[in-house]
CSV table of C-alpha atoms and ligand atoms in Angstrom, one decimal:
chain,number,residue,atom,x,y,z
A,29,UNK,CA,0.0,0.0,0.0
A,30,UNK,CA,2.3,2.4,1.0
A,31,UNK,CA,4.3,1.9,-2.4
A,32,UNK,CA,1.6,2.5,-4.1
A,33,UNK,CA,0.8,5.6,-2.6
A,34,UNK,CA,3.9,7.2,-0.8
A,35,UNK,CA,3.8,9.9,1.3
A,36,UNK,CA,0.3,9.9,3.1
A,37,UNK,CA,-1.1,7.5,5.4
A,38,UNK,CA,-2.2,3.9,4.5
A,39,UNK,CA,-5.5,4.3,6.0
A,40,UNK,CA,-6.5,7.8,5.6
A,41,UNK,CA,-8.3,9.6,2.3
A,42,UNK,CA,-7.3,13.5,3.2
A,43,UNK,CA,-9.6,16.0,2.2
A,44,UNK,CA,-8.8,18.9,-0.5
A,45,UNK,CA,-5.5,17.0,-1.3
A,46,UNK,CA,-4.3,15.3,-4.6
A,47,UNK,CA,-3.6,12.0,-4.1
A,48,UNK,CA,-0.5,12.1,-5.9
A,49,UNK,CA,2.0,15.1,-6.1
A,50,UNK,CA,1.1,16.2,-2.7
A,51,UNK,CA,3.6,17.1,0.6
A,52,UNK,CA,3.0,14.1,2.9
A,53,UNK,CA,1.1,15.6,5.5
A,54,UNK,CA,2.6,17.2,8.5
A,55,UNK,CA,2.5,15.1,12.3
A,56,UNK,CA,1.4,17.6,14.9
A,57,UNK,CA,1.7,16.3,18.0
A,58,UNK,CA,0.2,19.4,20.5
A,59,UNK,CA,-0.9,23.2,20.0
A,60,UNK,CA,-0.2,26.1,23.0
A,61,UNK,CA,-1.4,29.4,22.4
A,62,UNK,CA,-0.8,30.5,18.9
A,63,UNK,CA,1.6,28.1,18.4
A,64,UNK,CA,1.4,24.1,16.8
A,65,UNK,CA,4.4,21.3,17.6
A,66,UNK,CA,4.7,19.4,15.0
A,67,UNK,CA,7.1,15.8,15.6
A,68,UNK,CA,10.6,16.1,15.4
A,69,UNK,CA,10.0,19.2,17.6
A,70,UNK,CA,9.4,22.1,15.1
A,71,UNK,CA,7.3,24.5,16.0
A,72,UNK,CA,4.9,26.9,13.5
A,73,UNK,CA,2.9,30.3,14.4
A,74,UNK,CA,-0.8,29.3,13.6
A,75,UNK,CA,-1.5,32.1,11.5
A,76,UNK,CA,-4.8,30.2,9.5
A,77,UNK,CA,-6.1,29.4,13.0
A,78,UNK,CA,-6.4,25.7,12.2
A,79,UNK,CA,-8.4,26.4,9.1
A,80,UNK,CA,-10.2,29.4,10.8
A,81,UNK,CA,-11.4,27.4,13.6
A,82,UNK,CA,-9.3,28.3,16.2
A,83,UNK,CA,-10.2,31.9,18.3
A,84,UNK,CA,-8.3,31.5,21.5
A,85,UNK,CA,-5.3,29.5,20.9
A,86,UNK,CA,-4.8,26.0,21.4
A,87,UNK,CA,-5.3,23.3,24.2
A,88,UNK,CA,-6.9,26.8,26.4
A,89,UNK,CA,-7.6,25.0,29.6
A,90,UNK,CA,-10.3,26.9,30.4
A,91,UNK,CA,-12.5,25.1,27.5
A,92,UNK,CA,-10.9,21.9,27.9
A,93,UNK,CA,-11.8,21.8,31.6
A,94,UNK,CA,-15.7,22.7,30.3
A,95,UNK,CA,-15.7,20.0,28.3
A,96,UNK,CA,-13.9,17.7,30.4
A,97,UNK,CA,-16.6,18.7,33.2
A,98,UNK,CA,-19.6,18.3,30.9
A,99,UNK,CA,-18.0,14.9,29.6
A,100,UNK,CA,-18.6,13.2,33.1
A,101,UNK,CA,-22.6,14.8,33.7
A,102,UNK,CA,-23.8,14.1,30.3
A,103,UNK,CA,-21.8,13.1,27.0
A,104,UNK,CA,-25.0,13.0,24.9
A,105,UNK,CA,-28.6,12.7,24.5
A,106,UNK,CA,-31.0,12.8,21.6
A,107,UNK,CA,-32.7,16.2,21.3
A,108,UNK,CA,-36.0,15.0,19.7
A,109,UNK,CA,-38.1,14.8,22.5
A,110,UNK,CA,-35.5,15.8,25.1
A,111,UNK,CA,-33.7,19.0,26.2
A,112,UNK,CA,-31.0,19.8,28.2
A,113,UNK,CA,-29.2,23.0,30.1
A,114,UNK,CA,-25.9,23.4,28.1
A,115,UNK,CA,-28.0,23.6,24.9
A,116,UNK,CA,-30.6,25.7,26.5
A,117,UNK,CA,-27.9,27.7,27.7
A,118,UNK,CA,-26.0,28.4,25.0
A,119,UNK,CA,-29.1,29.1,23.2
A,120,UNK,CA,-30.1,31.8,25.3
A,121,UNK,CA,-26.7,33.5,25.2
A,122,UNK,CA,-26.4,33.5,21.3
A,123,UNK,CA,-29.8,34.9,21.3
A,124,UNK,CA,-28.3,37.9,24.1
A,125,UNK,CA,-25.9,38.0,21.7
A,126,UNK,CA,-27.3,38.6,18.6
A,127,UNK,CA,-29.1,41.5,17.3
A,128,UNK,CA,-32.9,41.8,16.4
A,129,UNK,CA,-35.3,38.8,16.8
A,130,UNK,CA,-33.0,36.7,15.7
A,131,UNK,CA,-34.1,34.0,19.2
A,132,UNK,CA,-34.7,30.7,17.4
A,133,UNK,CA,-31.6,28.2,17.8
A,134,UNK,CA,-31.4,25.3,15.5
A,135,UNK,CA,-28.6,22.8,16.1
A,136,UNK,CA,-26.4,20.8,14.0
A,137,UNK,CA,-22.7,19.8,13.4
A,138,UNK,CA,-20.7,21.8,11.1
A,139,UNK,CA,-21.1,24.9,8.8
A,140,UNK,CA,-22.4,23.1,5.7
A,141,UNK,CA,-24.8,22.0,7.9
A,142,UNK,CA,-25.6,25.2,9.3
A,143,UNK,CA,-26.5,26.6,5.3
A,144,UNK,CA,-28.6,23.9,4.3
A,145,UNK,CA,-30.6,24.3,7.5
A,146,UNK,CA,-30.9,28.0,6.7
A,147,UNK,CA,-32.0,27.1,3.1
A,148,UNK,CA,-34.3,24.7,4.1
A,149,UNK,CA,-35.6,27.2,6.4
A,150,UNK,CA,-36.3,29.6,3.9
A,151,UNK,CA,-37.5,27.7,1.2
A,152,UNK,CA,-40.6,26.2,3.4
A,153,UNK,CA,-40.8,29.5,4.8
A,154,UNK,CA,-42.3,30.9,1.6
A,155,UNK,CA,-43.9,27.2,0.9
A,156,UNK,CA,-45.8,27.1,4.6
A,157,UNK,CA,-47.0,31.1,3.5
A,158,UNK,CA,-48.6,29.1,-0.1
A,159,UNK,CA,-45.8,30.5,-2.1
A,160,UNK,CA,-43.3,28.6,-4.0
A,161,UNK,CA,-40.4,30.6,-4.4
A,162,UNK,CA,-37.8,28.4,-6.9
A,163,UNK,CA,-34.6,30.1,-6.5
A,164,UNK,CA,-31.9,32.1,-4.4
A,165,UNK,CA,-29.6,34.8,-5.2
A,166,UNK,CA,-25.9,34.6,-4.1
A,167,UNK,CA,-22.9,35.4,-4.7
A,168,UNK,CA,-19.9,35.3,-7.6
A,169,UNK,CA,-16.7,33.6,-5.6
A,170,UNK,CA,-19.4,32.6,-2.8
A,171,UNK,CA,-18.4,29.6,-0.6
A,172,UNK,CA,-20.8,27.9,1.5
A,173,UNK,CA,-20.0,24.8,2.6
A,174,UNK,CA,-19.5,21.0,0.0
A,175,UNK,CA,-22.8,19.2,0.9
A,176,UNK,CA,-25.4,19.4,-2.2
A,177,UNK,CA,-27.4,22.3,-1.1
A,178,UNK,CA,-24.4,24.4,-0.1
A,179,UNK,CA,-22.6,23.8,-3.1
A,180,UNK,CA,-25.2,24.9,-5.1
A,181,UNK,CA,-25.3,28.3,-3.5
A,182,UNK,CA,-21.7,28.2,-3.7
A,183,UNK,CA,-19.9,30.1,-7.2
A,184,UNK,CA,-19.5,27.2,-9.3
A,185,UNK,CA,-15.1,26.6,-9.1
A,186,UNK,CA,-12.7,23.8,-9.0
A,187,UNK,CA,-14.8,23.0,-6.0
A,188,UNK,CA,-18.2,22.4,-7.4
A,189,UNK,CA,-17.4,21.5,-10.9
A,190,UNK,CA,-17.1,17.5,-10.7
A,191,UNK,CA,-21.1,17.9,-9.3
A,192,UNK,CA,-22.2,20.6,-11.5
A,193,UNK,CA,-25.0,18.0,-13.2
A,194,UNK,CA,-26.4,17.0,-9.3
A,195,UNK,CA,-26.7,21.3,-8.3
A,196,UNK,CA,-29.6,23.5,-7.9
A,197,UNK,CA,-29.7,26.5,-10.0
A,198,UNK,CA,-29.4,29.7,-8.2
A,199,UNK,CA,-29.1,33.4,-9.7
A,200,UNK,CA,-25.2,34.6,-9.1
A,201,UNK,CA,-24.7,38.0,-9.0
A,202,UNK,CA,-21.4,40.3,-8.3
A,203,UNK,CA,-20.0,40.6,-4.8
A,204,UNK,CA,-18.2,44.4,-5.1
A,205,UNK,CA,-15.2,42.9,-3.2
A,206,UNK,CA,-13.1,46.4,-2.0
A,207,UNK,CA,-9.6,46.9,-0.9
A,208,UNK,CA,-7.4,50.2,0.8
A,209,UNK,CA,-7.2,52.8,-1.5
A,210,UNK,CA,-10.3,51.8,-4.2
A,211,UNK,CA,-11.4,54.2,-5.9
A,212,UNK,CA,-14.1,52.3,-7.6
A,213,UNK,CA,-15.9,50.9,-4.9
A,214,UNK,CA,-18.7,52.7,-5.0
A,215,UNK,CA,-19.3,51.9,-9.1
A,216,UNK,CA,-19.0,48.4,-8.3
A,217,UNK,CA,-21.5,48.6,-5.4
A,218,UNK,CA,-24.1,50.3,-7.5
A,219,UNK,CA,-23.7,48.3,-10.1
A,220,UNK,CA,-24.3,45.3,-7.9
A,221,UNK,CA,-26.9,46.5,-6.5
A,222,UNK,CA,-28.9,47.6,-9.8
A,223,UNK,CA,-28.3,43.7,-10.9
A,224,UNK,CA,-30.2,42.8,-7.9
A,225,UNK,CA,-32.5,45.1,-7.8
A,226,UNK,CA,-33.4,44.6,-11.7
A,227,UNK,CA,-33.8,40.7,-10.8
A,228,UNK,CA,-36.1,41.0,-7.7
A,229,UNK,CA,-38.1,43.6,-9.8
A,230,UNK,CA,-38.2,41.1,-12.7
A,231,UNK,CA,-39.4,38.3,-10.9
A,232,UNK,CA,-41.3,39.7,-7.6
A,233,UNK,CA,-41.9,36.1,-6.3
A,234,UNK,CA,-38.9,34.2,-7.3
A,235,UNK,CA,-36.2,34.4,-4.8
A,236,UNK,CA,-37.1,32.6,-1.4
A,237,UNK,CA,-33.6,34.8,-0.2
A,238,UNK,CA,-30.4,36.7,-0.6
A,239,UNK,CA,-27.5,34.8,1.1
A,240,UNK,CA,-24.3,36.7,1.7
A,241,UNK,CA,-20.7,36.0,3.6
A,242,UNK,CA,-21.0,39.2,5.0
A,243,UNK,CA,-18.1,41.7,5.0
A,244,UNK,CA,-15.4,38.6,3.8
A,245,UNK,CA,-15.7,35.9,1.6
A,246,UNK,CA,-13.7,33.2,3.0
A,247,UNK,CA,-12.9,30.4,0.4
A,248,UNK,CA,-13.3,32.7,-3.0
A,249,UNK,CA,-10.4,34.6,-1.6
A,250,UNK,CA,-10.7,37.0,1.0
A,251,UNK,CA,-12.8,39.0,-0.8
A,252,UNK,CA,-14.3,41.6,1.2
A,253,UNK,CA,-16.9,44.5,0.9
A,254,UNK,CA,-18.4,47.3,2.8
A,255,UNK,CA,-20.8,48.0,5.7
A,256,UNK,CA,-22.8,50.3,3.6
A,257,UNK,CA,-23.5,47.8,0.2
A,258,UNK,CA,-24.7,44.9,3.2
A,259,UNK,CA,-27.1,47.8,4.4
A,260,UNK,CA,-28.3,48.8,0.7
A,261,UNK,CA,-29.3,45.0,0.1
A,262,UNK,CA,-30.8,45.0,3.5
A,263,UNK,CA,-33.1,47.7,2.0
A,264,UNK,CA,-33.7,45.9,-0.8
A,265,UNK,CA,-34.6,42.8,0.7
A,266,UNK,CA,-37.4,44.6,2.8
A,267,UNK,CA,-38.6,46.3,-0.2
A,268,UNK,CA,-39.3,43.2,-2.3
A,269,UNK,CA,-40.1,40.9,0.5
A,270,UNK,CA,-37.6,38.2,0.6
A,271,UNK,CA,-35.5,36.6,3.1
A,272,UNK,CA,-31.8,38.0,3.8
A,273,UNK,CA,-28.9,35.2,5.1
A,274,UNK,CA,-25.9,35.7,7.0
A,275,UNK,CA,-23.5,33.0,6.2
A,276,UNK,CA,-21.2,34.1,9.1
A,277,UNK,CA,-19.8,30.8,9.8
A,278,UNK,CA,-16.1,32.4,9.3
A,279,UNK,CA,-17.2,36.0,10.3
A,280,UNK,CA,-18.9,35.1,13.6
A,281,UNK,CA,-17.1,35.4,17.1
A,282,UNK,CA,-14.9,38.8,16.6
A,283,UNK,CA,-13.5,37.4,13.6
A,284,UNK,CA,-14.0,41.0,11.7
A,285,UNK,CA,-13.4,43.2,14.9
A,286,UNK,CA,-17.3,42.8,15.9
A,287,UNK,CA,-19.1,39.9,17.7
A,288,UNK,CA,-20.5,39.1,14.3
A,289,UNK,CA,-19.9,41.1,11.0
A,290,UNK,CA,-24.3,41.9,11.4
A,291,UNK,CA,-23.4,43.6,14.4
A,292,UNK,CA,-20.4,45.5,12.5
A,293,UNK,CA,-22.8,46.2,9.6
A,294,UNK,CA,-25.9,47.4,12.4
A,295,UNK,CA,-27.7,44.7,10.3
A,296,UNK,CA,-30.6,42.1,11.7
A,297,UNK,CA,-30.0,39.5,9.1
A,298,UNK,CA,-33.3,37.3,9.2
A,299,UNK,CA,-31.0,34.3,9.6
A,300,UNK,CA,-27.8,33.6,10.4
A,301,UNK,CA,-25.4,30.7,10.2
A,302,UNK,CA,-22.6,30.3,13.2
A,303,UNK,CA,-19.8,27.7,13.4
A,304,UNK,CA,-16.3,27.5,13.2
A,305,UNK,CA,-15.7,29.1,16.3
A,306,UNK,CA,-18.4,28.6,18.4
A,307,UNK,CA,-16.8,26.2,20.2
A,308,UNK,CA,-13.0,27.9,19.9
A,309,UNK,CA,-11.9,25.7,17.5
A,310,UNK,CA,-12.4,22.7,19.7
A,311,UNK,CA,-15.3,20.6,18.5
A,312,UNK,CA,-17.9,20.1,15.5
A,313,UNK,CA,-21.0,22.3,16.8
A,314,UNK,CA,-23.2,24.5,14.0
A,315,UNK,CA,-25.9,26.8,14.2
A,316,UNK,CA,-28.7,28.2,12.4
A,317,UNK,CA,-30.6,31.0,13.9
A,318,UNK,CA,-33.9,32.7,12.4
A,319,UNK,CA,-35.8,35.4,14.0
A,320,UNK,CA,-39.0,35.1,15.6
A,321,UNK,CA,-41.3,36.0,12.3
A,322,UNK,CA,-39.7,33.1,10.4
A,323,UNK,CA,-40.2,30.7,13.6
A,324,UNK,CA,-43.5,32.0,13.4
A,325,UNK,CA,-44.6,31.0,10.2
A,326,UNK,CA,-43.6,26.9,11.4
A,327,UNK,CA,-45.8,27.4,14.6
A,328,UNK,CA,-48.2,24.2,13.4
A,329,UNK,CA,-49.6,21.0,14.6
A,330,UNK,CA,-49.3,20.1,11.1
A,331,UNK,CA,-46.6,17.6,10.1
A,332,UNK,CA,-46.5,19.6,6.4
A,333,UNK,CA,-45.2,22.7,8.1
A,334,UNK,CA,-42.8,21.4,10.7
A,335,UNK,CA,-39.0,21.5,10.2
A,336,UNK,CA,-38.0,17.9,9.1
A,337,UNK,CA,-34.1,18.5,9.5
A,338,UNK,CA,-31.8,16.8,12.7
A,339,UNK,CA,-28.5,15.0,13.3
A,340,UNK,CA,-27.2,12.5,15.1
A,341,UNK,CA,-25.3,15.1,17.2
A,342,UNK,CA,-27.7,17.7,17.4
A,343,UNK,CA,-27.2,20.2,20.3
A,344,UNK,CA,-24.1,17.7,21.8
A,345,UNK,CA,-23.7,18.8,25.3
A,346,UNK,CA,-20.0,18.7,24.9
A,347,UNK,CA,-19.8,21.1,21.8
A,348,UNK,CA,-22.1,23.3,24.0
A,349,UNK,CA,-20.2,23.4,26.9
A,350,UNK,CA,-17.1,24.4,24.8
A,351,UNK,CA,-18.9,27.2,23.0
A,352,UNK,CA,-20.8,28.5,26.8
A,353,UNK,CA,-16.6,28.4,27.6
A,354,UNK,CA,-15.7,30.2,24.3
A,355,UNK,CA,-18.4,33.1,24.6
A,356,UNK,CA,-17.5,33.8,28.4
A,357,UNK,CA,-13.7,33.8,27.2
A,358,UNK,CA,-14.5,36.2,24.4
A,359,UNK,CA,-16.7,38.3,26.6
A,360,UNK,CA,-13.8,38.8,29.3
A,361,UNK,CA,-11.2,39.6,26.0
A,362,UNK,CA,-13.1,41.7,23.6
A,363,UNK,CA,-9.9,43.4,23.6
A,364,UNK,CA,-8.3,40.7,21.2
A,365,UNK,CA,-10.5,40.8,18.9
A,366,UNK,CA,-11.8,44.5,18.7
A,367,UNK,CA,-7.8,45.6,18.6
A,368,UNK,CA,-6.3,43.7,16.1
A,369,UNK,CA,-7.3,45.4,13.1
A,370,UNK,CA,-5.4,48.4,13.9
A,371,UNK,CA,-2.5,46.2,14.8
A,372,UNK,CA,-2.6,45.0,11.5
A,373,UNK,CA,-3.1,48.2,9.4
A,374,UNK,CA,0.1,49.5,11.3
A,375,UNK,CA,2.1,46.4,9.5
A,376,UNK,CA,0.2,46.3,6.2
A,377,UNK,CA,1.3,50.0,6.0
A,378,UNK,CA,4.9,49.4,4.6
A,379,UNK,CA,4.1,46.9,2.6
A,380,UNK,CA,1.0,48.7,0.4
A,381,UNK,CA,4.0,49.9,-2.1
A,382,UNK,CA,5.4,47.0,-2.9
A,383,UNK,CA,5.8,46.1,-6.3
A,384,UNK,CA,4.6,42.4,-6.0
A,385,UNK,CA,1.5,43.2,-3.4
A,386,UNK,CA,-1.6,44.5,-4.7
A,387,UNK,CA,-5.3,44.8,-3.4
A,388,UNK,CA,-4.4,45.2,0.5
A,389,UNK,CA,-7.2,44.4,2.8
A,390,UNK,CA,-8.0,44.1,6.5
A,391,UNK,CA,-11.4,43.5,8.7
A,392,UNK,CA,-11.1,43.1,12.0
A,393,UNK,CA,-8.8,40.0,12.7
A,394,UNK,CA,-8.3,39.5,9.2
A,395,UNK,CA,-5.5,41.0,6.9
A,396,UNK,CA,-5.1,40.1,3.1
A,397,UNK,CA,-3.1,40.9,-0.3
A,398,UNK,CA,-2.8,39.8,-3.6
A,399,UNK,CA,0.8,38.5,-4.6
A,400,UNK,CA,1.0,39.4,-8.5
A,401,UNK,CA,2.2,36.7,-10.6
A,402,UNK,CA,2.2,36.2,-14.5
A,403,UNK,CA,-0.1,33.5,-14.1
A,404,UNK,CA,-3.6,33.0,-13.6
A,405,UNK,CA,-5.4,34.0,-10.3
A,406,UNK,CA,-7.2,31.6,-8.2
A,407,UNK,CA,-6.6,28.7,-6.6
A,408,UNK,CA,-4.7,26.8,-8.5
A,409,UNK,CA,-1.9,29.7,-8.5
A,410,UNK,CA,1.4,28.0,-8.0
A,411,UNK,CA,2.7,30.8,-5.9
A,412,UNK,CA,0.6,28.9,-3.2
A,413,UNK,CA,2.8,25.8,-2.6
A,414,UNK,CA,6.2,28.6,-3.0
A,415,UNK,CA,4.9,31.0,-0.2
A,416,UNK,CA,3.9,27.9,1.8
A,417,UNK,CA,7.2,26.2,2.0
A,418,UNK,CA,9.3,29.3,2.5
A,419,UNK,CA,6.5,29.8,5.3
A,420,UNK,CA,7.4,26.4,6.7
A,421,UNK,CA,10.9,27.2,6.5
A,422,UNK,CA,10.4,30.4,8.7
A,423,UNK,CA,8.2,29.2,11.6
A,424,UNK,CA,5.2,30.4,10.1
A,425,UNK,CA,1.8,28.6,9.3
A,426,UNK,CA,0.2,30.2,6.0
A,427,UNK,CA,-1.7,28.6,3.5
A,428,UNK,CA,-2.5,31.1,0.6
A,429,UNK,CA,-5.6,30.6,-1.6
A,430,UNK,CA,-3.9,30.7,-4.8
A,431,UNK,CA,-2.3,33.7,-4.9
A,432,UNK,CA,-4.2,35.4,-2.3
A,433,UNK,CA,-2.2,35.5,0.8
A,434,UNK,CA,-3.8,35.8,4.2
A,435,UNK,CA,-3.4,36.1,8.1
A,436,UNK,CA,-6.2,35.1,10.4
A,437,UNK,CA,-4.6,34.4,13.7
A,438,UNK,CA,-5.8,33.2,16.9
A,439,UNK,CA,-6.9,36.4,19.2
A,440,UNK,CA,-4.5,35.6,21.8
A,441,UNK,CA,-1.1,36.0,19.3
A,442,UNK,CA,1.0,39.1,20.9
A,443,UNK,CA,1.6,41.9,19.3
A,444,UNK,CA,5.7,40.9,19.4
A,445,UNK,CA,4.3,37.3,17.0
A,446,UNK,CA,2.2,39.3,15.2
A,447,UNK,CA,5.4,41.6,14.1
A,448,UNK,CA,7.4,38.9,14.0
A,449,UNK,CA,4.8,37.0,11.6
A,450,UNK,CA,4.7,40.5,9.0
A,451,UNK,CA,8.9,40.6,9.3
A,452,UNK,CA,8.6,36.7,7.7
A,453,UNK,CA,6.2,37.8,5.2
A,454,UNK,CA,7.8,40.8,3.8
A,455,UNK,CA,11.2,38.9,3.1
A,456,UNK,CA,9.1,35.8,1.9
A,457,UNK,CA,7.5,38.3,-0.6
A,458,UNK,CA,10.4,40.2,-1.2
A,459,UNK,CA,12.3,36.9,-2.4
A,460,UNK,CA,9.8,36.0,-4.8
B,530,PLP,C1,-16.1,27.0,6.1
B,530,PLP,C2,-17.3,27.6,5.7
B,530,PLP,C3,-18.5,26.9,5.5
B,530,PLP,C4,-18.5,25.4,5.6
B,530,PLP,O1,-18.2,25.0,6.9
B,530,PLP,P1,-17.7,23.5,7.3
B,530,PLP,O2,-17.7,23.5,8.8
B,530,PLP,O3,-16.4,23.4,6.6
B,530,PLP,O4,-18.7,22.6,6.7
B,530,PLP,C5,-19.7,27.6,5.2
B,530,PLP,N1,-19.7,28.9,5.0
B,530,PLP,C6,-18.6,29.7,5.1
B,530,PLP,C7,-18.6,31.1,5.0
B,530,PLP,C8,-17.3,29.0,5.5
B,530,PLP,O5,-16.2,29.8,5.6
């Protein structure tokens, strides 16, 4: 086996890779703060936090003592039928939390999950009202999730394109991604807006909702946009009566300098999707939650009209007690997350002249540039696997998306990592 396919493990199919042609994957053996040791004793700054995952740093005792504690009450119990407090709890503190009536918790395990529960939710929304409403309207470079529904709100990319047949069809309209110093933002905004506009007008009854990564696309590239188009669709959405989604399964938790990029935006989104960090990066927990008017319309004794969506896992007590942990954490360091954006303006600064950089962005805990190459952008960019290794070489974790390189760090990185971090990158860059 292993002859046949060297490098990786005999057992193990590893997701997003090439089978062959790939690094063998690297053994990590334990994580402390911002920091990952990998066997043999390197260590690497975690500067992707663990696929965006991680808020608070590694192994924090504090939410590995929550879980430990909860482990020994209650591991798990089915939630059709039955309830229990760490899922009632966290509930209630999401729905503190979050702005608006958005009060209605629905559970389930990761952030694909989370979106097709929202699109389920809206689609029978309209259905339980007597409308049929066939389609949504998303996003160009949009990434929500790899189940079917998910991917077919998703851009169609390298990601989807192997299922294309199997997809839903859903109306894909610009996102008017903006950078420091763009000039044209405003054009593109308008522009993207008239689109959407033009199609709501065009087809009053079509669109059972808007969804939106708000503020940052994740996946498609860091793109990110401004507070003021997320409130022009919100308008727009009210005026031609259809549902608006928050996909902020990467923006949620301070990731954008906010509690959630809604709250940055002064937006109630009529649903939202939270996951990644709920639970600080420490176990699978998703959720979906609408606000009161949409809960309202399932309100029925009637099978037809009832929710039929659950997991497994649904509402695990552990995953609940880590995310109770992560939200008190976060609520006693608001600092971490509400400070880092200036932190990293003051090191992007320098490097907005450089002749290989281009489209320099930052919200909240998240910085990000284009490295110009002579070759195509996207995600197949070769200047990916370059800027990783010379990464490697320096201590640092990065793991550009194509050519689009990107810090998201855990909150707790100092500010003396964090310059550290920018000195690697700048000589990385300045050697390619
Ligand atoms: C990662 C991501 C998802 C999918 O979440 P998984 O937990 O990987 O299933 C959905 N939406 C956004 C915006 C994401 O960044």
């Amino acid at each position: 086996m292993q002859e046949k396919f060297p490098g990786a493990h005999p057992n193990i199919w590893y997701p997003f890779t090439a089978i062959k042609g790939a690094p063998s994957p690297l053994k990590v053996l334990s994580g402390n703060g911002a920091w990952i040791e990998l066997e043999g004793g390197k260590r690497l700054l975690d500067l992707i936090s663990s696929w965006w995952v991680n808020l608070l740093g590694h192994a924090r005792p504090e939410i590995a003592d929550a879980i430990c504690r909860q482990s020994q009450r209650l591991e798990h119990v089915i939630f059709a039928g039955f309830t229990h407090e760490p899922a009632e709890d966290l509930a209630e503190k999401l729905a503190g939390k979050l702005p608006g009536q958005l009060n209605r918790v629905f559970y389930s395990d990761d952030g694909s999950t989370a979106v097709e529960v929202a699109i389920k939710m809206a689609w029978q929304y309209w259905a339980n009202l007597g409308e049929k409403r066939k389609s949504f309207i998303a996003f160009d470079h949009a990434y929500h999730g790899d189940t079917f529904g998910a991917m077919s709100i998703s851009a169609r990319s390298l990601f989807t394109d192997g299922f294309k047949e199997l997809l839903f069809d859903v109306e894909h309209v610009p996102y008017p991604a903006t950078w420091l110093d763009d000039g044209e933002v405003e054009a593109k905004e308008a522009a993207a807006i008239r689109r959407i506009a033009h199609l709501l007008e065009q087809n009053p009854k079509r669109y059972a909702a808007i969804i939106i990564e708000p503020l940052v696309q994740g996946a498609g590239g860091m793109r990110m946009c401004r507070v003021e188009f997320l409130q022009a669709l919100r308008r727009l959405s009210r005026q031609h009566d259809t549902l608006f989604i928050f996909d902020e399964v990467m923006t949620g938790f301070g990731r954008t300098g906010e509690w959630f990029a809604c709250a940055r935006a002064a937006i109630d989104p009529d649903v939202i999707c939270l996951a990644k960090g709920l639970t600080g990066g420490f176990l699978p927990l998703a959720v979906t939650v609408c606000s009161d008017d949409i809960y309202g319309v399932f309100s029925s004794p009637d099978p037809d009209k009832t929710l039929f969506h659950g997991h497994s896992y649904t509402a695990n007590p552990l995953g609940c007690a880590a995310a109770l942990a992560t939200m008190e954490l976060l609520e006693q360091n608001e600092e971490w997350f509400k400070t880092l954006e200036q932190a990293h303006g003051k090191h992007l600064a320098p490097l907005i002249a450089h002749p290989k950089l281009d489209r320099i962005r930052v919200a909240g805990t998240i910085a990000a540039m284009d490295i110009k190459t002579d070759e195509r952008e996207g995600y197949l960019n070769t200047v990916s696997a370059t800027i990783k290794r010379k990464a490697f070489e320096r201590g640092l974790l990065l793991r550009p998306l194509g050519n689009v390189l990107y810090l998201m760090p855990p909150y707790c990185i100092s500010k003396d990592e964090l310059a550290w971090a920018y000195r690697g990158i700048a000589s990385i860059v300045d050697e390619l």
